[in-house]
PDB file of C-alpha atoms in Angstrom:
ATOM      1  CA  UNK U  22     -10.741  96.320-101.584  1.00  0.00           C
ATOM      2  CA  UNK U  23      -8.274  98.630 -99.792  1.00  0.00           C
ATOM      3  CA  UNK U  24      -4.728  98.522-101.068  1.00  0.00           C
ATOM      4  CA  UNK U  25      -1.651  98.176 -98.912  1.00  0.00           C
ATOM      5  CA  UNK U  26      -0.651 101.746 -99.746  1.00  0.00           C
ATOM      6  CA  UNK U  27      -4.027 103.013 -98.563  1.00  0.00           C
ATOM      7  CA  UNK U  28      -3.338 101.542 -95.203  1.00  0.00           C
ATOM      8  CA  UNK U  29      -0.396 103.837 -94.551  1.00  0.00           C
ATOM      9  CA  UNK U  30      -2.164 106.870 -95.916  1.00  0.00           C
ATOM     10  CA  UNK U  31      -5.345 106.225 -93.985  1.00  0.00           C
ATOM     11  CA  UNK U  32      -3.545 105.455 -90.758  1.00  0.00           C
ATOM     12  CA  UNK U  33      -1.484 108.709 -91.119  1.00  0.00           C
ATOM     13  CA  UNK U  34      -4.381 110.962 -92.017  1.00  0.00           C
ATOM     14  CA  UNK U  35      -6.880 109.840 -89.457  1.00  0.00           C
ATOM     15  CA  UNK U  36      -4.574 110.042 -86.525  1.00  0.00           C
ATOM     16  CA  UNK U  37      -4.905 113.065 -84.199  1.00  0.00           C
ATOM     17  CA  UNK U  38      -1.761 114.676 -82.953  1.00  0.00           C
ATOM     18  CA  UNK U  39       0.607 113.101 -82.241  1.00  0.00           C
ATOM     19  CA  UNK U  40       0.653 110.606 -85.115  1.00  0.00           C
ATOM     20  CA  UNK U  41       2.910 108.107 -83.336  1.00  0.00           C
ATOM     21  CA  UNK U  42       5.447 106.115 -85.493  1.00  0.00           C
ATOM     22  CA  UNK U  43       7.732 103.968 -83.361  1.00  0.00           C
ATOM     23  CA  UNK U  44      10.905 102.250 -84.867  1.00  0.00           C
ATOM     24  CA  UNK U  45      12.080  98.897 -83.660  1.00  0.00           C
ATOM     25  CA  UNK U  46      15.089  96.777 -84.973  1.00  0.00           C
ATOM     26  CA  UNK U  47      14.150  93.418 -86.243  1.00  0.00           C
ATOM     27  CA  UNK U  48      15.747  90.685 -84.116  1.00  0.00           C
ATOM     28  CA  UNK U  49      16.958  92.907 -81.200  1.00  0.00           C
ATOM     29  CA  UNK U  50      17.445  91.240 -78.835  1.00  0.00           C
ATOM     30  CA  UNK U  51      15.664  88.297 -80.463  1.00  0.00           C
ATOM     31  CA  UNK U  52      12.853  87.561 -82.894  1.00  0.00           C
ATOM     32  CA  UNK U  53      10.197  86.810 -80.240  1.00  0.00           C
ATOM     33  CA  UNK U  54      10.819  90.058 -78.469  1.00  0.00           C
ATOM     34  CA  UNK U  55      10.464  91.892 -81.790  1.00  0.00           C
ATOM     35  CA  UNK U  56       7.003  90.462 -82.304  1.00  0.00           C
ATOM     36  CA  UNK U  57       5.902  91.224 -78.800  1.00  0.00           C
ATOM     37  CA  UNK U  58       7.314  94.778 -78.941  1.00  0.00           C
ATOM     38  CA  UNK U  59       5.300  95.452 -82.130  1.00  0.00           C
ATOM     39  CA  UNK U  60       2.055  94.261 -80.451  1.00  0.00           C
ATOM     40  CA  UNK U  61       2.914  96.252 -77.319  1.00  0.00           C
ATOM     41  CA  UNK U  62       3.514  99.399 -79.251  1.00  0.00           C
ATOM     42  CA  UNK U  63       0.309  99.063 -81.122  1.00  0.00           C
ATOM     43  CA  UNK U  64      -1.464  98.554 -77.782  1.00  0.00           C
ATOM     44  CA  UNK U  65       0.300 101.748 -76.548  1.00  0.00           C
ATOM     45  CA  UNK U  66      -1.249 103.753 -79.410  1.00  0.00           C
ATOM     46  CA  UNK U  67       1.209 103.417 -82.326  1.00  0.00           C
ATOM     47  CA  UNK U  68      -0.374 104.279 -85.701  1.00  0.00           C
ATOM     48  CA  UNK U  69       2.377 102.922 -87.936  1.00  0.00           C
ATOM     49  CA  UNK U  70       5.383 100.816 -87.174  1.00  0.00           C
ATOM     50  CA  UNK U  71       8.776 101.181 -88.578  1.00  0.00           C
ATOM     51  CA  UNK U  72      10.597  97.832 -88.726  1.00  0.00           C
ATOM     52  CA  UNK U  73      14.354  98.351 -89.101  1.00  0.00           C
ATOM     53  CA  UNK U  74      16.537  95.918 -91.013  1.00  0.00           C
ATOM     54  CA  UNK U  75      19.964  95.356 -89.283  1.00  0.00           C
ATOM     55  CA  UNK U  76      22.795  96.541 -91.506  1.00  0.00           C
ATOM     56  CA  UNK U  77      26.569  96.684 -91.029  1.00  0.00           C
ATOM     57  CA  UNK U  78      27.043 100.225 -92.353  1.00  0.00           C
ATOM     58  CA  UNK U  79      24.016 102.333 -91.223  1.00  0.00           C
ATOM     59  CA  UNK U  80      25.200 105.784 -92.196  1.00  0.00           C
ATOM     60  CA  UNK U  81      22.261 107.688 -90.668  1.00  0.00           C
ATOM     61  CA  UNK U  82      22.146 105.702 -87.406  1.00  0.00           C
ATOM     62  CA  UNK U  83      23.650 106.905 -84.228  1.00  0.00           C
ATOM     63  CA  UNK U  84      25.436 104.604 -81.711  1.00  0.00           C
ATOM     64  CA  UNK U  85      22.290 103.271 -80.107  1.00  0.00           C
ATOM     65  CA  UNK U  86      20.874 101.975 -83.372  1.00  0.00           C
ATOM     66  CA  UNK U  87      24.305 100.825 -84.490  1.00  0.00           C
ATOM     67  CA  UNK U  88      24.579  98.648 -81.452  1.00  0.00           C
ATOM     68  CA  UNK U  89      21.010  97.414 -81.973  1.00  0.00           C
ATOM     69  CA  UNK U  90      21.799  96.309 -85.435  1.00  0.00           C
ATOM     70  CA  UNK U  91      24.932  94.533 -84.238  1.00  0.00           C
ATOM     71  CA  UNK U  92      22.991  92.659 -81.719  1.00  0.00           C
ATOM     72  CA  UNK U  93      20.427  91.647 -84.266  1.00  0.00           C
ATOM     73  CA  UNK U  94      22.980  90.620 -86.766  1.00  0.00           C
ATOM     74  CA  UNK U  95      24.596  88.558 -84.041  1.00  0.00           C
ATOM     75  CA  UNK U  96      21.368  86.656 -83.885  1.00  0.00           C
ATOM     76  CA  UNK U  97      21.711  85.893 -87.583  1.00  0.00           C
ATOM     77  CA  UNK U  98      18.959  88.328 -88.655  1.00  0.00           C
ATOM     78  CA  UNK U  99      19.009  89.136 -92.303  1.00  0.00           C
ATOM     79  CA  UNK U 100      16.736  91.153 -94.654  1.00  0.00           C
ATOM     80  CA  UNK U 101      14.908  87.963 -95.573  1.00  0.00           C
ATOM     81  CA  UNK U 102      14.482  86.765 -92.051  1.00  0.00           C
ATOM     82  CA  UNK U 103      13.280  90.240 -90.941  1.00  0.00           C
ATOM     83  CA  UNK U 104      10.499  90.120 -93.481  1.00  0.00           C
ATOM     84  CA  UNK U 105       9.292  86.706 -92.105  1.00  0.00           C
ATOM     85  CA  UNK U 106       8.535  88.442 -88.771  1.00  0.00           C
ATOM     86  CA  UNK U 107       5.717  90.562 -90.326  1.00  0.00           C
ATOM     87  CA  UNK U 108       3.305  87.640 -91.142  1.00  0.00           C
ATOM     88  CA  UNK U 109       3.951  86.338 -87.629  1.00  0.00           C
ATOM     89  CA  UNK U 110       3.044  89.782 -86.144  1.00  0.00           C
ATOM     90  CA  UNK U 111      -0.056  89.783 -88.297  1.00  0.00           C
ATOM     91  CA  UNK U 112      -1.012  86.230 -87.114  1.00  0.00           C
ATOM     92  CA  UNK U 113      -0.592  87.315 -83.541  1.00  0.00           C
ATOM     93  CA  UNK U 114      -2.887  90.343 -83.972  1.00  0.00           C
ATOM     94  CA  UNK U 115      -0.935  93.327 -85.286  1.00  0.00           C
ATOM     95  CA  UNK U 116      -3.281  95.512 -87.345  1.00  0.00           C
ATOM     96  CA  UNK U 117      -1.337  98.815 -87.914  1.00  0.00           C
ATOM     97  CA  UNK U 118       0.661  99.367 -91.080  1.00  0.00           C
ATOM     98  CA  UNK U 119       4.288  98.175 -91.150  1.00  0.00           C
ATOM     99  CA  UNK U 120       6.912 100.247 -92.997  1.00  0.00           C
ATOM    100  CA  UNK U 121      10.228  98.509 -93.656  1.00  0.00           C
ATOM    101  CA  UNK U 122      13.300 100.697 -92.857  1.00  0.00           C
ATOM    102  CA  UNK U 123      16.299  99.518 -94.768  1.00  0.00           C
ATOM    103  CA  UNK U 124      19.388 100.839 -96.472  1.00  0.00           C
ATOM    104  CA  UNK U 125      19.745 100.406-100.177  1.00  0.00           C
ATOM    105  CA  UNK U 126      22.698  98.021-100.280  1.00  0.00           C
ATOM    106  CA  UNK U 127      20.767  95.028 -98.720  1.00  0.00           C
ATOM    107  CA  UNK U 128      17.968  95.645-101.245  1.00  0.00           C
ATOM    108  CA  UNK U 129      20.529  95.712-104.079  1.00  0.00           C
ATOM    109  CA  UNK U 130      22.034  92.449-102.944  1.00  0.00           C
ATOM    110  CA  UNK U 131      18.620  90.891-102.497  1.00  0.00           C
ATOM    111  CA  UNK U 132      17.336  92.178-105.807  1.00  0.00           C
ATOM    112  CA  UNK U 133      14.891  95.172-106.123  1.00  0.00           C
ATOM    113  CA  UNK U 134      12.059  93.216-107.748  1.00  0.00           C
ATOM    114  CA  UNK U 135      12.440  90.282-105.414  1.00  0.00           C
ATOM    115  CA  UNK U 136      12.539  92.616-102.390  1.00  0.00           C
ATOM    116  CA  UNK U 137       9.415  94.449-103.388  1.00  0.00           C
ATOM    117  CA  UNK U 138       7.601  91.189-104.069  1.00  0.00           C
ATOM    118  CA  UNK U 139       8.653  89.659-100.751  1.00  0.00           C
ATOM    119  CA  UNK U 140       7.794  92.812 -98.849  1.00  0.00           C
ATOM    120  CA  UNK U 141       4.351  92.823-100.425  1.00  0.00           C
ATOM    121  CA  UNK U 142       3.832  89.042 -99.756  1.00  0.00           C
ATOM    122  CA  UNK U 143       5.009  89.527 -96.093  1.00  0.00           C
ATOM    123  CA  UNK U 144       2.236  91.927 -95.409  1.00  0.00           C
ATOM    124  CA  UNK U 145       4.298  95.051 -95.233  1.00  0.00           C
ATOM    125  CA  UNK U 146       2.626  98.341 -96.227  1.00  0.00           C
ATOM    126  CA  UNK U 147       5.618 100.589 -97.069  1.00  0.00           C
ATOM    127  CA  UNK U 148       9.262 100.967 -97.390  1.00  0.00           C
ATOM    128  CA  UNK U 149      11.663 103.695 -96.366  1.00  0.00           C
ATOM    129  CA  UNK U 150      15.352 103.730 -97.753  1.00  0.00           C
ATOM    130  CA  UNK U 151      17.244 106.573 -96.099  1.00  0.00           C
ATOM    131  CA  UNK U 152      20.361 106.485 -98.294  1.00  0.00           C
ATOM    132  CA  UNK U 153      18.511 106.400-101.660  1.00  0.00           C
ATOM    133  CA  UNK U 154      18.582 109.942-103.042  1.00  0.00           C
ATOM    134  CA  UNK U 155      15.285 111.370-104.130  1.00  0.00           C
ATOM    135  CA  UNK U 156      16.564 111.932-107.706  1.00  0.00           C
ATOM    136  CA  UNK U 157      17.560 108.270-107.992  1.00  0.00           C
ATOM    137  CA  UNK U 158      14.391 106.800-106.257  1.00  0.00           C
ATOM    138  CA  UNK U 159      11.792 107.423-108.942  1.00  0.00           C
ATOM    139  CA  UNK U 160      11.879 103.951-110.511  1.00  0.00           C
ATOM    140  CA  UNK U 161      12.017 102.124-107.222  1.00  0.00           C
ATOM    141  CA  UNK U 162       9.195 104.307-105.860  1.00  0.00           C
ATOM    142  CA  UNK U 163       7.022 103.621-108.889  1.00  0.00           C
ATOM    143  CA  UNK U 164       7.671  99.928-108.602  1.00  0.00           C
ATOM    144  CA  UNK U 165       6.762  99.902-104.943  1.00  0.00           C
ATOM    145  CA  UNK U 166       3.610 101.986-105.543  1.00  0.00           C
ATOM    146  CA  UNK U 167       2.423  99.532-108.287  1.00  0.00           C
ATOM    147  CA  UNK U 168       2.749  96.705-105.773  1.00  0.00           C
ATOM    148  CA  UNK U 169       0.770  98.462-103.121  1.00  0.00           C
ATOM    149  CA  UNK U 170       3.671  99.694-101.070  1.00  0.00           C
ATOM    150  CA  UNK U 171       4.029 103.346 -99.948  1.00  0.00           C
ATOM    151  CA  UNK U 172       7.515 104.652-100.648  1.00  0.00           C
ATOM    152  CA  UNK U 173       8.176 106.943 -97.753  1.00  0.00           C
ATOM    153  CA  UNK U 174      10.181 110.006 -98.574  1.00  0.00           C
ATOM    154  CA  UNK U 175      12.624 111.817 -96.255  1.00  0.00           C
ATOM    155  CA  UNK U 176      13.235 115.514 -96.281  1.00  0.00           C
ATOM    156  CA  UNK U 177      16.180 117.046 -94.362  1.00  0.00           C
ATOM    157  CA  UNK U 178      17.484 120.563 -93.744  1.00  0.00           C
ATOM    158  CA  UNK U 179      20.006 119.886 -96.568  1.00  0.00           C
ATOM    159  CA  UNK U 180      17.193 119.377 -98.997  1.00  0.00           C
ATOM    160  CA  UNK U 181      16.758 123.155 -99.486  1.00  0.00           C
ATOM    161  CA  UNK U 182      15.417 123.918-102.971  1.00  0.00           C
ATOM    162  CA  UNK U 183      14.145 120.224-103.236  1.00  0.00           C
ATOM    163  CA  UNK U 184      11.720 120.466-100.267  1.00  0.00           C
ATOM    164  CA  UNK U 185       8.725 121.389-102.330  1.00  0.00           C
ATOM    165  CA  UNK U 186       9.271 118.717-104.951  1.00  0.00           C
ATOM    166  CA  UNK U 187       9.957 115.953-102.331  1.00  0.00           C
ATOM    167  CA  UNK U 188       6.920 117.057-100.264  1.00  0.00           C
ATOM    168  CA  UNK U 189       4.544 117.096-103.377  1.00  0.00           C
ATOM    169  CA  UNK U 190       5.554 113.567-104.364  1.00  0.00           C
ATOM    170  CA  UNK U 191       5.508 112.011-100.899  1.00  0.00           C
ATOM    171  CA  UNK U 192       3.341 108.908-100.291  1.00  0.00           C
ATOM    172  CA  UNK U 193       1.754 107.843 -97.056  1.00  0.00           C
ATOM    173  CA  UNK U 194       3.474 110.283 -94.769  1.00  0.00           C
ATOM    174  CA  UNK U 195       6.560 112.445 -94.995  1.00  0.00           C
ATOM    175  CA  UNK U 196       9.526 111.764 -92.798  1.00  0.00           C
ATOM    176  CA  UNK U 197      11.086 115.116 -91.725  1.00  0.00           C
ATOM    177  CA  UNK U 198      14.535 114.940 -90.340  1.00  0.00           C
ATOM    178  CA  UNK U 199      14.646 117.392 -87.562  1.00  0.00           C
ATOM    179  CA  UNK U 200      18.333 118.197 -87.779  1.00  0.00           C
ATOM    180  CA  UNK U 201      21.629 117.377 -89.412  1.00  0.00           C
ATOM    181  CA  UNK U 202      23.666 114.375 -88.161  1.00  0.00           C
ATOM    182  CA  UNK U 203      22.707 110.847 -87.168  1.00  0.00           C
ATOM    183  CA  UNK U 204      19.897 109.487 -85.134  1.00  0.00           C
ATOM    184  CA  UNK U 205      19.988 109.851 -81.327  1.00  0.00           C
ATOM    185  CA  UNK U 206      18.302 111.491 -78.432  1.00  0.00           C
ATOM    186  CA  UNK U 207      18.744 115.276 -77.951  1.00  0.00           C
ATOM    187  CA  UNK U 208      17.988 117.793 -75.229  1.00  0.00           C
ATOM    188  CA  UNK U 209      16.117 120.166 -77.460  1.00  0.00           C
ATOM    189  CA  UNK U 210      15.690 121.331 -80.972  1.00  0.00           C
ATOM    190  CA  UNK U 211      17.250 124.586 -82.311  1.00  0.00           C
ATOM    191  CA  UNK U 212      14.925 127.437 -83.488  1.00  0.00           C
ATOM    192  CA  UNK U 213      15.812 126.728 -87.055  1.00  0.00           C
ATOM    193  CA  UNK U 214      14.400 123.324 -86.825  1.00  0.00           C
ATOM    194  CA  UNK U 215      10.868 124.695 -86.329  1.00  0.00           C
ATOM    195  CA  UNK U 216      11.082 127.084 -89.225  1.00  0.00           C
ATOM    196  CA  UNK U 217      12.335 124.200 -91.397  1.00  0.00           C
ATOM    197  CA  UNK U 218       9.483 121.879 -90.324  1.00  0.00           C
ATOM    198  CA  UNK U 219       6.827 124.539 -90.957  1.00  0.00           C
ATOM    199  CA  UNK U 220       8.366 125.056 -94.427  1.00  0.00           C
ATOM    200  CA  UNK U 221       7.969 121.304 -95.121  1.00  0.00           C
ATOM    201  CA  UNK U 222       4.416 121.328 -93.729  1.00  0.00           C
ATOM    202  CA  UNK U 223       3.491 124.213 -95.998  1.00  0.00           C
ATOM    203  CA  UNK U 224       4.248 122.116 -99.104  1.00  0.00           C
ATOM    204  CA  UNK U 225       3.241 118.619 -97.859  1.00  0.00           C
ATOM    205  CA  UNK U 226       0.048 116.905 -99.134  1.00  0.00           C
ATOM    206  CA  UNK U 227       0.472 114.095 -96.668  1.00  0.00           C
ATOM    207  CA  UNK U 228       0.996 114.114 -92.915  1.00  0.00           C
ATOM    208  CA  UNK U 229       4.457 115.211 -91.741  1.00  0.00           C
ATOM    209  CA  UNK U 230       6.189 113.241 -88.988  1.00  0.00           C
ATOM    210  CA  UNK U 231       9.396 114.442 -87.381  1.00  0.00           C
ATOM    211  CA  UNK U 232      12.164 112.111 -86.466  1.00  0.00           C
ATOM    212  CA  UNK U 233      15.773 112.251 -85.174  1.00  0.00           C
ATOM    213  CA  UNK U 234      15.948 113.128 -81.593  1.00  0.00           C
ATOM    214  CA  UNK U 235      12.446 112.747 -80.150  1.00  0.00           C
ATOM    215  CA  UNK U 236      13.064 111.332 -76.646  1.00  0.00           C
ATOM    216  CA  UNK U 237      10.817 113.107 -74.144  1.00  0.00           C
ATOM    217  CA  UNK U 238       7.304 114.517 -73.573  1.00  0.00           C
ATOM    218  CA  UNK U 239       8.599 118.039 -73.902  1.00  0.00           C
ATOM    219  CA  UNK U 240       9.714 117.387 -77.487  1.00  0.00           C
ATOM    220  CA  UNK U 241       6.254 116.172 -78.498  1.00  0.00           C
ATOM    221  CA  UNK U 242       4.593 119.226 -76.782  1.00  0.00           C
ATOM    222  CA  UNK U 243       7.043 121.697 -78.474  1.00  0.00           C
ATOM    223  CA  UNK U 244       6.355 120.193 -81.945  1.00  0.00           C
ATOM    224  CA  UNK U 245       2.612 120.446 -81.707  1.00  0.00           C
ATOM    225  CA  UNK U 246       1.350 122.915 -84.199  1.00  0.00           C
ATOM    226  CA  UNK U 247       4.456 122.492 -86.379  1.00  0.00           C
ATOM    227  CA  UNK U 248       3.874 118.903 -87.631  1.00  0.00           C
ATOM    228  CA  UNK U 249       1.418 116.001 -87.514  1.00  0.00           C
ATOM    229  CA  UNK U 250       3.420 113.516 -85.516  1.00  0.00           C
ATOM    230  CA  UNK U 251       6.610 112.029 -84.282  1.00  0.00           C
ATOM    231  CA  UNK U 252       8.906 109.132 -85.156  1.00  0.00           C
ATOM    232  CA  UNK U 253      10.700 107.594 -82.070  1.00  0.00           C
ATOM    233  CA  UNK U 254      13.509 105.148 -82.685  1.00  0.00           C
ATOM    234  CA  UNK U 255      16.704 105.661 -80.653  1.00  0.00           C
ATOM    235  CA  UNK U 256      14.856 106.435 -77.394  1.00  0.00           C
ATOM    236  CA  UNK U 257      12.858 103.135 -77.666  1.00  0.00           C
ATOM    237  CA  UNK U 258      15.845 101.024 -78.641  1.00  0.00           C
ATOM    238  CA  UNK U 259      17.916 102.555 -75.817  1.00  0.00           C
ATOM    239  CA  UNK U 260      15.300 101.153 -73.522  1.00  0.00           C
ATOM    240  CA  UNK U 261      15.394  97.786 -75.313  1.00  0.00           C
ATOM    241  CA  UNK U 262      19.210  97.828 -74.789  1.00  0.00           C
ATOM    242  CA  UNK U 263      18.711  98.619 -71.057  1.00  0.00           C
ATOM    243  CA  UNK U 264      16.305  95.611 -70.662  1.00  0.00           C
ATOM    244  CA  UNK U 265      17.894  93.300 -73.222  1.00  0.00           C
ATOM    245  CA  UNK U 266      18.830  90.539 -70.883  1.00  0.00           C
ATOM    246  CA  UNK U 267      15.343  90.509 -69.259  1.00  0.00           C
ATOM    247  CA  UNK U 268      13.675  90.552 -72.698  1.00  0.00           C
ATOM    248  CA  UNK U 269      15.441  87.434 -73.675  1.00  0.00           C
ATOM    249  CA  UNK U 270      14.136  85.529 -70.687  1.00  0.00           C
ATOM    250  CA  UNK U 271      10.623  84.236 -71.146  1.00  0.00           C
ATOM    251  CA  UNK U 272       9.957  84.581 -67.388  1.00  0.00           C
ATOM    252  CA  UNK U 273      10.912  88.318 -67.429  1.00  0.00           C
ATOM    253  CA  UNK U 274       9.951  89.506 -70.829  1.00  0.00           C
ATOM    254  CA  UNK U 275       6.381  90.606 -70.019  1.00  0.00           C
ATOM    255  CA  UNK U 276       7.513  92.757 -67.091  1.00  0.00           C
ATOM    256  CA  UNK U 277      10.305  94.234 -69.288  1.00  0.00           C
ATOM    257  CA  UNK U 278       7.886  95.032 -72.030  1.00  0.00           C
ATOM    258  CA  UNK U 279       5.506  96.684 -69.554  1.00  0.00           C
ATOM    259  CA  UNK U 280       8.397  98.859 -68.476  1.00  0.00           C
ATOM    260  CA  UNK U 281       8.960  99.857 -72.128  1.00  0.00           C
ATOM    261  CA  UNK U 282       5.228 100.650 -72.584  1.00  0.00           C
ATOM    262  CA  UNK U 283       5.350 102.889 -69.568  1.00  0.00           C
ATOM    263  CA  UNK U 284       8.384 104.664 -70.960  1.00  0.00           C
ATOM    264  CA  UNK U 285       6.656 105.251 -74.309  1.00  0.00           C
ATOM    265  CA  UNK U 286       3.421 106.408 -72.543  1.00  0.00           C
ATOM    266  CA  UNK U 287       5.597 109.025 -70.738  1.00  0.00           C
ATOM    267  CA  UNK U 288       6.623 110.524 -74.018  1.00  0.00           C
ATOM    268  CA  UNK U 289       3.420 110.531 -76.113  1.00  0.00           C
ATOM    269  CA  UNK U 290       0.750 110.943 -73.505  1.00  0.00           C
ATOM    270  CA  UNK U 291      -0.919 114.394 -73.533  1.00  0.00           C
TER     271      UNK U 291
END
């Protein structure tokens, strides 16, 4: 029987470029839209889904994701309620792996063991904690792995001498942060970003997906040959924000989601 961890690894390894990993915020603008967005993104070619947990102090998130988290929290979405969306997605037909993207403080408040157990029971396949330093993540990563969850590692330009070690221990796929700063769309990537990504790729034993700033087709084309795929979050949630009122209306939601699918297709299509 295939383990949950295998799901992430298999999905990442068998995807041809670009391995497409979209991020959506749980509960923005509401729970039903989150479920339908997940299904629409899989239909649009997503290989793995990152499901963000709304948090009040998201240090790595830019203004788009901060506003997204605020809207979700305004809907009463918590860590526990976010996890309940996954079995509903599965029931409605979602088959791709789901990686939970959450900061460490909500996990700490929820309880590490309880979180891992609930994540496993929900049907999640992995977890990514951007503010948990590599040196402090070993026990948590081990616990996650033993429960069939991939612990997704991040490597950033500031990692320097730790790049090789982080890359060697990565599970599922390796999240390569393209540049310093917070999430958000960018016009282009500096030359040093490509040399950094290639350095990461040289040491990685799992597929390398680049995030932070991927927002247009040219970015995906420019990255081809340097990495295995892309993670797109702010650009998608910016479109959700643009259509948020229509997405909350049942009569207009399908049309709004189709607009979002067209937007995504414009970025990742060859």
